[in-house]
Amino acid sequence: MSAMFRSFANVNYRIWFAGALVSNIGGWMQSTAQDWVVLTELTNNDAAAMGATMALQFGPPLVLVSLTGWAADRFDRRRILLVTQSLLLLLAVAVGVLLLIDVMTLPMMFCFAAGFGVVNAFDAPARQAFVSDVVSTGDTSNAVALNSASFNMARMIGPAVGGLLIVAIGSGWVFIANAATFLAMLVALLVMRRSQLAPRLKNRSRGGLAAGFRYVWARSDLRVVFVTVFLIGAFGMNFPIFASTMALEFGAGADGYGVLSSILAIGSLTGALLAARRDRARVRVVVLAAGGFGVFAFVSASMPTYPAYAVTLMFTGFTIVTLLTTANGYVQTTTDPALRGRVLALYMAVIMGSTPVGAPIAGWVADAFGPRTAIMLGGAAGLVACAIGVMWMLTSGRLHRDENRRFLMTIDETRPIDVIDPVEFSDEAAATTPIRTAKKD
């Protein structure tokens, strides 16, 4: 099996991948339907209301981060996912029924968006950390990249199918269809070979979220990654607002919006697969991808026609997924296992919690100045993030002249990193940590 797909040698990962792919397709179908319902059925093309819906859906991970990270480290992640996926299924059914009987209102949709957000706040860190339970430490970065590929394969299929289904059978049935796809994830979790999952570490740390925050703050590389992800998440990843308002500007309907989302995913899938080929995640890739996203955002904002704008979205998707996949893999593979759940909860809080900051601003800018200006705001955030990363590389002492080539500079990303003393967690953790630590006499 090629290096790109080496995680598929693990039977549990194959089961997980298949279940996640089906569930992600349904999730993107529902996301397309929800955005379109808010924009066209519950309001009169109100991008600000759409931004508020996104803020309510992505705000809970930020508010509840102290609980969600602790839960991901404290409880069986597989059982957490069984509960959260079941709750998401029930919420999807409820929204679908309310739409079908024509009683859904904008305030009710706001409430359901917040409900999805609360459940996803617990689901996301557990799901991210669960990858480390399924595969070996050496394959974690590859598994994260393949997860991203699954997510973006679904992103190619889901929005286009969702847009067509909205036109053909109505938005309510799209929510019902998504509820059915959650069964694939539930079945996958139930049929996994539990004996082959990594044993849970005996986490004796009492620091809670504060321990995870101190760990991140003590590492300048993680600070750069988190700041970059926040800027991109807040101002650059408002694709539902960008694509839907641009679709309306070009005179396209729900099907045209769904096609734009699928085209975005073509580049996203390419970025994820290339990330899977790399032997490990590197900060330099995160920084360069942020700059590339900024450039392509400005290019896409200047496109005069629907086809031209659609083509630029492939490059936008490539850079954004390269950034996020690399950042996720870097956080997972270089973080102390005893704190991985809490650090990933912080990471998910940053990437999802940044949306309540940026989405309302992007929605207001799109309403007041047009969608092109909102896209350029996201591009500016990408260029700022790139500049911060470059300054870090120049001032951190990691950039130096290559020993073998006189005029070539290289970046050292293998410098020693301080981690939690193994005595504070378990011997199992010390044996599996990807960062070497000195043994005490």
GROMACS .gro file of C-alpha atoms in nm:
model
  441
    1MET     CA    1   0.000   0.000   0.000
    2SER     CA    2   0.136   0.342  -0.097
    3ALA     CA    3   0.249   0.586   0.168
    4MET     CA    4  -0.047   0.811   0.088
    5PHE     CA    5  -0.297   0.546   0.203
    6ARG     CA    6  -0.093   0.363   0.466
    7SER     CA    7  -0.358   0.414   0.738
    8PHE     CA    8  -0.596   0.191   0.540
    9ALA     CA    9  -0.388  -0.108   0.649
   10ASN     CA   10  -0.572  -0.070   0.981
   11VAL     CA   11  -0.916  -0.237   0.963
   12ASN     CA   12  -1.065  -0.005   1.224
   13TYR     CA   13  -0.956   0.296   1.026
   14ARG     CA   14  -1.115   0.158   0.708
   15ILE     CA   15  -1.444   0.117   0.895
   16TRP     CA   16  -1.414   0.467   1.045
   17PHE     CA   17  -1.331   0.622   0.707
   18ALA     CA   18  -1.632   0.465   0.534
   19GLY     CA   19  -1.877   0.570   0.806
   20ALA     CA   20  -1.736   0.921   0.819
   21LEU     CA   21  -1.756   0.962   0.439
   22VAL     CA   22  -2.128   0.878   0.427
   23SER     CA   23  -2.202   1.095   0.730
   24ASN     CA   24  -2.001   1.387   0.590
   25ILE     CA   25  -2.192   1.376   0.261
   26GLY     CA   26  -2.515   1.410   0.457
   27GLY     CA   27  -2.365   1.688   0.668
   28TRP     CA   28  -2.277   1.893   0.360
   29MET     CA   29  -2.622   1.834   0.214
   30GLN     CA   30  -2.774   1.968   0.535
   31SER     CA   31  -2.534   2.262   0.555
   32THR     CA   32  -2.630   2.368   0.202
   33ALA     CA   33  -2.999   2.335   0.284
   34GLN     CA   34  -2.969   2.528   0.610
   35ASP     CA   35  -2.782   2.818   0.448
   36TRP     CA   36  -3.030   2.837   0.164
   37VAL     CA   37  -3.334   2.818   0.395
   38VAL     CA   38  -3.206   3.108   0.606
   39LEU     CA   39  -3.104   3.316   0.305
   40THR     CA   40  -3.408   3.265   0.082
   41GLU     CA   41  -3.698   3.103   0.272
   42LEU     CA   42  -3.682   3.261   0.618
   43THR     CA   43  -3.539   3.598   0.506
   44ASN     CA   44  -3.519   3.803   0.189
   45ASN     CA   45  -3.155   3.736   0.097
   46ASP     CA   46  -3.033   3.857   0.439
   47ALA     CA   47  -2.662   3.766   0.459
   48ALA     CA   48  -2.644   3.911   0.811
   49ALA     CA   49  -2.906   3.659   0.933
   50MET     CA   50  -2.700   3.385   0.771
   51GLY     CA   51  -2.393   3.510   0.957
   52ALA     CA   52  -2.589   3.509   1.284
   53THR     CA   53  -2.695   3.148   1.223
   54MET     CA   54  -2.331   3.049   1.167
   55ALA     CA   55  -2.230   3.235   1.482
   56LEU     CA   56  -2.488   3.049   1.691
   57GLN     CA   57  -2.380   2.715   1.543
   58PHE     CA   58  -2.007   2.766   1.588
   59GLY     CA   59  -2.010   2.969   1.909
   60PRO     CA   60  -2.064   2.683   2.161
   61PRO     CA   61  -1.721   2.522   2.098
   62LEU     CA   62  -1.566   2.845   2.224
   63VAL     CA   63  -1.800   2.886   2.522
   64LEU     CA   64  -1.786   2.521   2.630
   65VAL     CA   65  -1.419   2.452   2.558
   66SER     CA   66  -1.336   2.388   2.927
   67LEU     CA   67  -1.593   2.107   2.939
   68THR     CA   68  -1.542   1.957   2.593
   69GLY     CA   69  -1.164   1.919   2.622
   70TRP     CA   70  -1.193   1.768   2.969
   71ALA     CA   71  -1.457   1.523   2.845
   72ALA     CA   72  -1.243   1.416   2.548
   73ASP     CA   73  -0.954   1.334   2.785
   74ARG     CA   74  -1.164   1.188   3.068
   75PHE     CA   75  -1.421   0.962   2.899
   76ASP     CA   76  -1.420   0.690   2.635
   77ARG     CA   77  -1.416   0.884   2.307
   78ARG     CA   78  -1.603   0.612   2.121
   79ARG     CA   79  -1.893   0.635   2.366
   80ILE     CA   80  -1.891   1.015   2.346
   81LEU     CA   81  -1.926   0.988   1.968
   82LEU     CA   82  -2.212   0.739   1.994
   83VAL     CA   83  -2.402   0.989   2.207
   84THR     CA   84  -2.323   1.299   2.002
   85GLN     CA   85  -2.397   1.136   1.666
   86SER     CA   86  -2.732   1.012   1.799
   87LEU     CA   87  -2.824   1.360   1.920
   88LEU     CA   88  -2.726   1.518   1.589
   89LEU     CA   89  -2.950   1.264   1.412
   90LEU     CA   90  -3.249   1.363   1.630
   91LEU     CA   91  -3.189   1.735   1.576
   92ALA     CA   92  -3.176   1.685   1.198
   93VAL     CA   93  -3.507   1.496   1.206
   94ALA     CA   94  -3.668   1.772   1.414
   95VAL     CA   95  -3.562   2.049   1.174
   96GLY     CA   96  -3.671   1.846   0.872
   97VAL     CA   97  -4.016   1.781   1.015
   98LEU     CA   98  -4.068   2.148   1.108
   99LEU     CA   99  -3.973   2.253   0.756
  100LEU     CA  100  -4.200   1.992   0.598
  101ILE     CA  101  -4.504   2.105   0.798
  102ASP     CA  102  -4.413   2.468   0.721
  103VAL     CA  103  -4.389   2.601   1.076
  104MET     CA  104  -4.016   2.680   1.086
  105THR     CA  105  -3.930   3.041   1.171
  106LEU     CA  106  -3.599   3.229   1.183
  107PRO     CA  107  -3.588   3.237   1.568
  108MET     CA  108  -3.654   2.862   1.574
  109MET     CA  109  -3.374   2.806   1.323
  110PHE     CA  110  -3.144   3.014   1.544
  111CYS     CA  111  -3.229   2.783   1.836
  112PHE     CA  112  -3.161   2.469   1.634
  113ALA     CA  113  -2.833   2.614   1.507
  114ALA     CA  114  -2.729   2.668   1.869
  115GLY     CA  115  -2.836   2.310   1.949
  116PHE     CA  116  -2.623   2.171   1.667
  117GLY     CA  117  -2.338   2.384   1.798
  118VAL     CA  118  -2.359   2.253   2.154
  119VAL     CA  119  -2.357   1.889   2.043
  120ASN     CA  120  -2.077   1.950   1.791
  121ALA     CA  121  -1.875   2.122   2.064
  122PHE     CA  122  -1.846   1.783   2.240
  123ASP     CA  123  -1.830   1.581   1.917
  124ALA     CA  124  -1.543   1.763   1.744
  125PRO     CA  125  -1.255   1.727   1.996
  126ALA     CA  126  -1.353   1.367   2.072
  127ARG     CA  127  -1.367   1.287   1.700
  128GLN     CA  128  -1.032   1.454   1.631
  129ALA     CA  129  -0.857   1.281   1.924
  130PHE     CA  130  -1.024   0.947   1.842
  131VAL     CA  131  -0.807   0.923   1.530
  132SER     CA  132  -0.507   0.876   1.761
  133ASP     CA  133  -0.692   0.587   1.929
  134VAL     CA  134  -0.755   0.414   1.595
  135VAL     CA  135  -0.410   0.430   1.430
  136SER     CA  136  -0.053   0.411   1.554
  137THR     CA  137   0.135   0.726   1.648
  138GLY     CA  138   0.343   0.715   1.330
  139ASP     CA  139   0.032   0.710   1.113
  140THR     CA  140  -0.161   0.986   1.292
  141SER     CA  141  -0.061   1.265   1.052
  142ASN     CA  142  -0.151   1.046   0.752
  143ALA     CA  143  -0.487   0.952   0.909
  144VAL     CA  144  -0.567   1.318   0.977
  145ALA     CA  145  -0.495   1.401   0.613
  146LEU     CA  146  -0.709   1.112   0.488
  147ASN     CA  147  -0.990   1.228   0.718
  148SER     CA  148  -0.963   1.565   0.549
  149ALA     CA  149  -0.977   1.392   0.211
  150SER     CA  150  -1.295   1.213   0.320
  151PHE     CA  151  -1.441   1.542   0.439
  152ASN     CA  152  -1.366   1.707   0.106
  153MET     CA  153  -1.485   1.417  -0.107
  154ALA     CA  154  -1.812   1.463   0.079
  155ARG     CA  155  -1.784   1.836   0.015
  156MET     CA  156  -1.771   1.769  -0.360
  157ILE     CA  157  -2.076   1.543  -0.351
  158GLY     CA  158  -2.291   1.680  -0.068
  159PRO     CA  159  -2.352   2.045  -0.167
  160ALA     CA  160  -2.428   1.962  -0.531
  161VAL     CA  161  -2.667   1.682  -0.430
  162GLY     CA  162  -2.816   1.903  -0.158
  163GLY     CA  163  -2.874   2.189  -0.402
  164LEU     CA  164  -3.044   1.957  -0.651
  165LEU     CA  165  -3.258   1.799  -0.379
  166ILE     CA  166  -3.371   2.140  -0.253
  167VAL     CA  167  -3.503   2.214  -0.603
  168ALA     CA  168  -3.645   1.863  -0.658
  169ILE     CA  169  -3.807   1.769  -0.325
  170GLY     CA  170  -3.762   2.061  -0.085
  171SER     CA  171  -3.522   2.156   0.191
  172GLY     CA  172  -3.705   1.965   0.465
  173TRP     CA  173  -3.633   1.628   0.306
  174VAL     CA  174  -3.263   1.715   0.282
  175PHE     CA  175  -3.250   1.733   0.664
  176ILE     CA  176  -3.428   1.397   0.684
  177ALA     CA  177  -3.179   1.245   0.439
  178ASN     CA  178  -2.890   1.375   0.651
  179ALA     CA  179  -3.042   1.214   0.960
  180ALA     CA  180  -3.029   0.879   0.779
  181THR     CA  181  -2.660   0.922   0.698
  182PHE     CA  182  -2.574   0.947   1.070
  183LEU     CA  183  -2.661   0.578   1.091
  184ALA     CA  184  -2.347   0.499   0.890
  185MET     CA  185  -2.127   0.658   1.156
  186LEU     CA  186  -2.316   0.488   1.439
  187VAL     CA  187  -2.279   0.148   1.271
  188ALA     CA  188  -1.907   0.209   1.213
  189LEU     CA  189  -1.852   0.291   1.580
  190LEU     CA  190  -2.043  -0.019   1.689
  191VAL     CA  191  -1.865  -0.270   1.460
  192MET     CA  192  -1.508  -0.150   1.523
  193ARG     CA  193  -1.274  -0.403   1.681
  194ARG     CA  194  -1.244  -0.252   2.026
  195SER     CA  195  -0.951  -0.477   2.117
  196GLN     CA  196  -0.740  -0.305   1.849
  197LEU     CA  197  -0.809   0.050   1.970
  198ALA     CA  198  -0.526   0.218   2.162
  199PRO     CA  199  -0.569   0.183   2.540
  200ARG     CA  200  -0.682   0.499   2.715
  201LEU     CA  201  -0.407   0.674   2.903
  202LYS     CA  202  -0.432   0.713   3.279
  203ASN     CA  203  -0.457   1.087   3.289
  204ARG     CA  204  -0.381   1.207   3.643
  205SER     CA  205  -0.346   1.571   3.549
  206ARG     CA  206  -0.575   1.798   3.746
  207GLY     CA  207  -0.496   2.110   3.549
  208GLY     CA  208  -0.808   2.095   3.333
  209LEU     CA  209  -0.824   2.335   3.044
  210ALA     CA  210  -0.569   2.563   3.210
  211ALA     CA  211  -0.303   2.292   3.168
  212GLY     CA  212  -0.377   2.271   2.797
  213PHE     CA  213  -0.368   2.649   2.763
  214ARG     CA  214  -0.035   2.674   2.948
  215TYR     CA  215   0.107   2.402   2.726
  216VAL     CA  216   0.007   2.585   2.408
  217TRP     CA  217   0.120   2.924   2.539
  218ALA     CA  218   0.464   2.784   2.628
  219ARG     CA  219   0.524   2.680   2.266
  220SER     CA  220   0.575   2.959   2.014
  221ASP     CA  221   0.516   2.723   1.721
  222LEU     CA  222   0.169   2.632   1.848
  223ARG     CA  223   0.091   2.998   1.915
  224VAL     CA  224   0.165   3.078   1.551
  225VAL     CA  225  -0.052   2.788   1.433
  226PHE     CA  226  -0.342   2.892   1.658
  227VAL     CA  227  -0.324   3.259   1.554
  228THR     CA  228  -0.316   3.161   1.188
  229VAL     CA  229  -0.613   2.928   1.224
  230PHE     CA  230  -0.808   3.196   1.413
  231LEU     CA  231  -0.755   3.464   1.146
  232ILE     CA  232  -0.843   3.228   0.862
  233GLY     CA  233  -1.139   3.081   1.052
  234ALA     CA  234  -1.282   3.420   1.146
  235PHE     CA  235  -1.250   3.606   0.817
  236GLY     CA  236  -1.151   3.359   0.545
  237MET     CA  237  -1.368   3.052   0.598
  238ASN     CA  238  -1.710   3.214   0.557
  239PHE     CA  239  -1.764   3.024   0.234
  240PRO     CA  240  -2.143   2.985   0.282
  241ILE     CA  241  -2.174   3.364   0.289
  242PHE     CA  242  -1.924   3.420   0.007
  243ALA     CA  243  -2.054   3.152  -0.230
  244SER     CA  244  -2.428   3.206  -0.172
  245THR     CA  245  -2.412   3.584  -0.216
  246MET     CA  246  -2.185   3.552  -0.520
  247ALA     CA  247  -2.427   3.295  -0.666
  248LEU     CA  248  -2.710   3.546  -0.626
  249GLU     CA  249  -2.495   3.820  -0.781
  250PHE     CA  250  -2.438   3.600  -1.086
  251GLY     CA  251  -2.810   3.514  -1.105
  252ALA     CA  252  -2.772   3.149  -0.998
  253GLY     CA  253  -3.011   2.962  -0.768
  254ALA     CA  254  -2.973   2.693  -0.502
  255ASP     CA  255  -2.831   2.447  -0.755
  256GLY     CA  256  -2.572   2.704  -0.864
  257TYR     CA  257  -2.473   2.761  -0.502
  258GLY     CA  258  -2.437   2.387  -0.447
  259VAL     CA  259  -2.216   2.355  -0.754
  260LEU     CA  260  -1.988   2.634  -0.626
  261SER     CA  261  -1.945   2.448  -0.297
  262SER     CA  262  -1.860   2.127  -0.483
  263ILE     CA  263  -1.606   2.302  -0.706
  264LEU     CA  264  -1.442   2.448  -0.396
  265ALA     CA  265  -1.408   2.091  -0.270
  266ILE     CA  266  -1.216   1.977  -0.581
  267GLY     CA  267  -0.920   2.188  -0.475
  268SER     CA  268  -0.979   2.094  -0.113
  269LEU     CA  269  -0.955   1.723  -0.192
  270THR     CA  270  -0.632   1.778  -0.384
  271GLY     CA  271  -0.484   1.964  -0.089
  272ALA     CA  272  -0.584   1.688   0.152
  273LEU     CA  273  -0.435   1.410  -0.062
  274LEU     CA  274  -0.106   1.596  -0.105
  275ALA     CA  275  -0.096   1.646   0.272
  276ALA     CA  276  -0.138   1.269   0.312
  277ARG     CA  277   0.177   1.213   0.105
  278ARG     CA  278   0.396   1.419   0.338
  279ASP     CA  279   0.586   1.229   0.603
  280ARG     CA  280   0.495   1.483   0.872
  281ALA     CA  281   0.318   1.815   0.920
  282ARG     CA  282   0.528   2.133   0.919
  283VAL     CA  283   0.458   2.489   1.033
  284ARG     CA  284   0.614   2.635   0.717
  285VAL     CA  285   0.338   2.474   0.509
  286VAL     CA  286   0.074   2.637   0.731
  287VAL     CA  287   0.235   2.980   0.685
  288LEU     CA  288   0.278   2.950   0.306
  289ALA     CA  289  -0.078   2.819   0.264
  290ALA     CA  290  -0.213   3.122   0.454
  291GLY     CA  291  -0.033   3.353   0.211
  292GLY     CA  292  -0.157   3.154  -0.088
  293PHE     CA  293  -0.512   3.174   0.039
  294GLY     CA  294  -0.484   3.552   0.072
  295VAL     CA  295  -0.364   3.588  -0.287
  296PHE     CA  296  -0.632   3.362  -0.437
  297ALA     CA  297  -0.906   3.530  -0.234
  298PHE     CA  298  -0.824   3.862  -0.397
  299VAL     CA  299  -0.813   3.696  -0.739
  300SER     CA  300  -1.154   3.530  -0.690
  301ALA     CA  301  -1.308   3.859  -0.571
  302SER     CA  302  -1.214   4.019  -0.904
  303MET     CA  303  -1.368   3.753  -1.130
  304PRO     CA  304  -1.636   3.896  -1.366
  305THR     CA  305  -1.835   3.580  -1.445
  306TYR     CA  306  -1.975   3.275  -1.266
  307PRO     CA  307  -1.746   3.022  -1.446
  308ALA     CA  308  -1.435   3.232  -1.380
  309TYR     CA  309  -1.524   3.270  -1.012
  310ALA     CA  310  -1.590   2.895  -0.988
  311VAL     CA  311  -1.245   2.812  -1.128
  312THR     CA  312  -1.069   3.030  -0.870
  313LEU     CA  313  -1.252   2.848  -0.591
  314MET     CA  314  -1.048   2.535  -0.667
  315PHE     CA  315  -0.728   2.719  -0.576
  316THR     CA  316  -0.891   2.873  -0.270
  317GLY     CA  317  -1.003   2.528  -0.155
  318PHE     CA  318  -0.656   2.383  -0.213
  319THR     CA  319  -0.483   2.642   0.004
  320ILE     CA  320  -0.736   2.643   0.285
  321VAL     CA  321  -0.740   2.265   0.326
  322THR     CA  322  -0.363   2.240   0.298
  323LEU     CA  323  -0.346   2.490   0.585
  324LEU     CA  324  -0.609   2.325   0.806
  325THR     CA  325  -0.498   1.966   0.745
  326THR     CA  326  -0.135   2.050   0.816
  327ALA     CA  327  -0.224   2.252   1.126
  328ASN     CA  328  -0.443   1.972   1.261
  329GLY     CA  329  -0.178   1.708   1.197
  330TYR     CA  330   0.094   1.923   1.353
  331VAL     CA  331  -0.109   1.981   1.670
  332GLN     CA  332  -0.194   1.612   1.705
  333THR     CA  333   0.151   1.470   1.636
  334THR     CA  334   0.353   1.712   1.849
  335THR     CA  335   0.122   1.741   2.151
  336ASP     CA  336   0.171   1.551   2.475
  337PRO     CA  337  -0.077   1.255   2.469
  338ALA     CA  338  -0.193   1.330   2.824
  339LEU     CA  339  -0.312   1.673   2.710
  340ARG     CA  340  -0.412   1.593   2.352
  341GLY     CA  341  -0.786   1.610   2.414
  342ARG     CA  342  -0.765   1.949   2.583
  343VAL     CA  343  -0.525   2.094   2.328
  344LEU     CA  344  -0.747   1.971   2.044
  345ALA     CA  345  -1.050   2.119   2.221
  346LEU     CA  346  -0.866   2.452   2.227
  347TYR     CA  347  -0.779   2.407   1.860
  348MET     CA  348  -1.141   2.330   1.768
  349ALA     CA  349  -1.260   2.620   1.984
  350VAL     CA  350  -1.028   2.851   1.791
  351ILE     CA  351  -1.127   2.725   1.446
  352MET     CA  352  -1.500   2.691   1.516
  353GLY     CA  353  -1.529   2.965   1.776
  354SER     CA  354  -1.369   3.215   1.540
  355THR     CA  355  -1.678   3.194   1.320
  356PRO     CA  356  -1.901   3.389   1.566
  357VAL     CA  357  -1.641   3.667   1.544
  358GLY     CA  358  -1.600   3.677   1.168
  359ALA     CA  359  -1.929   3.549   1.021
  360PRO     CA  360  -2.148   3.842   1.138
  361ILE     CA  361  -1.881   4.085   1.019
  362ALA     CA  362  -1.856   3.911   0.681
  363GLY     CA  363  -2.236   3.905   0.651
  364TRP     CA  364  -2.260   4.276   0.731
  365VAL     CA  365  -1.980   4.362   0.487
  366ALA     CA  366  -2.149   4.154   0.215
  367ASP     CA  367  -2.478   4.336   0.273
  368ALA     CA  368  -2.328   4.684   0.301
  369PHE     CA  369  -2.045   4.674   0.046
  370GLY     CA  370  -2.108   4.360  -0.160
  371PRO     CA  371  -1.974   4.003  -0.146
  372ARG     CA  372  -1.652   4.089  -0.327
  373THR     CA  373  -1.544   4.320  -0.045
  374ALA     CA  374  -1.623   4.048   0.210
  375ILE     CA  375  -1.403   3.803   0.018
  376MET     CA  376  -1.118   4.056   0.007
  377LEU     CA  377  -1.148   4.096   0.387
  378GLY     CA  378  -1.082   3.723   0.416
  379GLY     CA  379  -0.788   3.752   0.178
  380ALA     CA  380  -0.638   4.030   0.389
  381ALA     CA  381  -0.663   3.806   0.696
  382GLY     CA  382  -0.469   3.536   0.512
  383LEU     CA  383  -0.190   3.777   0.419
  384VAL     CA  384  -0.170   3.904   0.779
  385ALA     CA  385  -0.148   3.545   0.908
  386CYS     CA  386   0.132   3.471   0.660
  387ALA     CA  387   0.322   3.783   0.769
  388ILE     CA  388   0.296   3.678   1.135
  389GLY     CA  389   0.429   3.332   1.048
  390VAL     CA  390   0.719   3.472   0.848
  391MET     CA  391   0.813   3.708   1.132
  392TRP     CA  392   0.809   3.413   1.374
  393MET     CA  393   1.042   3.213   1.150
  394LEU     CA  394   1.280   3.507   1.123
  395THR     CA  395   1.286   3.584   1.496
  396SER     CA  396   1.262   3.236   1.650
  397GLY     CA  397   1.612   3.130   1.554
  398ARG     CA  398   1.485   2.842   1.340
  399LEU     CA  399   1.580   2.996   1.006
  400HIS     CA  400   1.945   2.945   0.920
  401ARG     CA  401   2.178   2.876   0.629
  402ASP     CA  402   2.168   2.525   0.490
  403GLU     CA  403   2.481   2.329   0.578
  404ASN     CA  404   2.511   2.171   0.234
  405ARG     CA  405   2.408   2.458   0.005
  406ARG     CA  406   2.576   2.794   0.040
  407PHE     CA  407   2.292   3.020  -0.077
  408LEU     CA  408   1.997   2.817   0.055
  409MET     CA  409   1.815   2.889   0.379
  410THR     CA  410   1.642   2.615   0.578
  411ILE     CA  411   1.395   2.609   0.866
  412ASP     CA  412   1.463   2.389   1.167
  413GLU     CA  413   1.135   2.245   1.296
  414THR     CA  414   1.289   1.969   1.506
  415ARG     CA  415   1.415   2.174   1.799
  416PRO     CA  416   1.355   2.027   2.145
  417ILE     CA  417   1.009   2.092   2.288
  418ASP     CA  418   0.932   2.093   2.659
  419VAL     CA  419   0.650   1.858   2.752
  420ILE     CA  420   0.467   1.754   3.066
  421ASP     CA  421   0.681   1.537   3.290
  422PRO     CA  422   0.587   1.170   3.222
  423VAL     CA  423   0.551   1.119   3.598
  424GLU     CA  424   0.237   1.333   3.583
  425PHE     CA  425   0.057   1.093   3.356
  426SER     CA  426   0.133   0.729   3.289
  427ASP     CA  427   0.405   0.498   3.168
  428GLU     CA  428   0.183   0.422   2.868
  429ALA     CA  429   0.180   0.791   2.778
  430ALA     CA  430   0.556   0.820   2.813
  431ALA     CA  431   0.600   0.524   2.583
  432THR     CA  432   0.371   0.659   2.312
  433THR     CA  433   0.451   1.029   2.312
  434PRO     CA  434   0.588   1.141   1.972
  435ILE     CA  435   0.829   1.377   2.147
  436ARG     CA  436   1.142   1.237   2.303
  437THR     CA  437   1.186   1.314   2.673
  438ALA     CA  438   1.480   1.244   2.899
  439LYS     CA  439   1.427   0.970   3.155
  440LYS     CA  440   1.486   1.055   3.517
  441ASP     CA  441   1.726   0.852   3.721
   0.00000   0.00000   0.00000
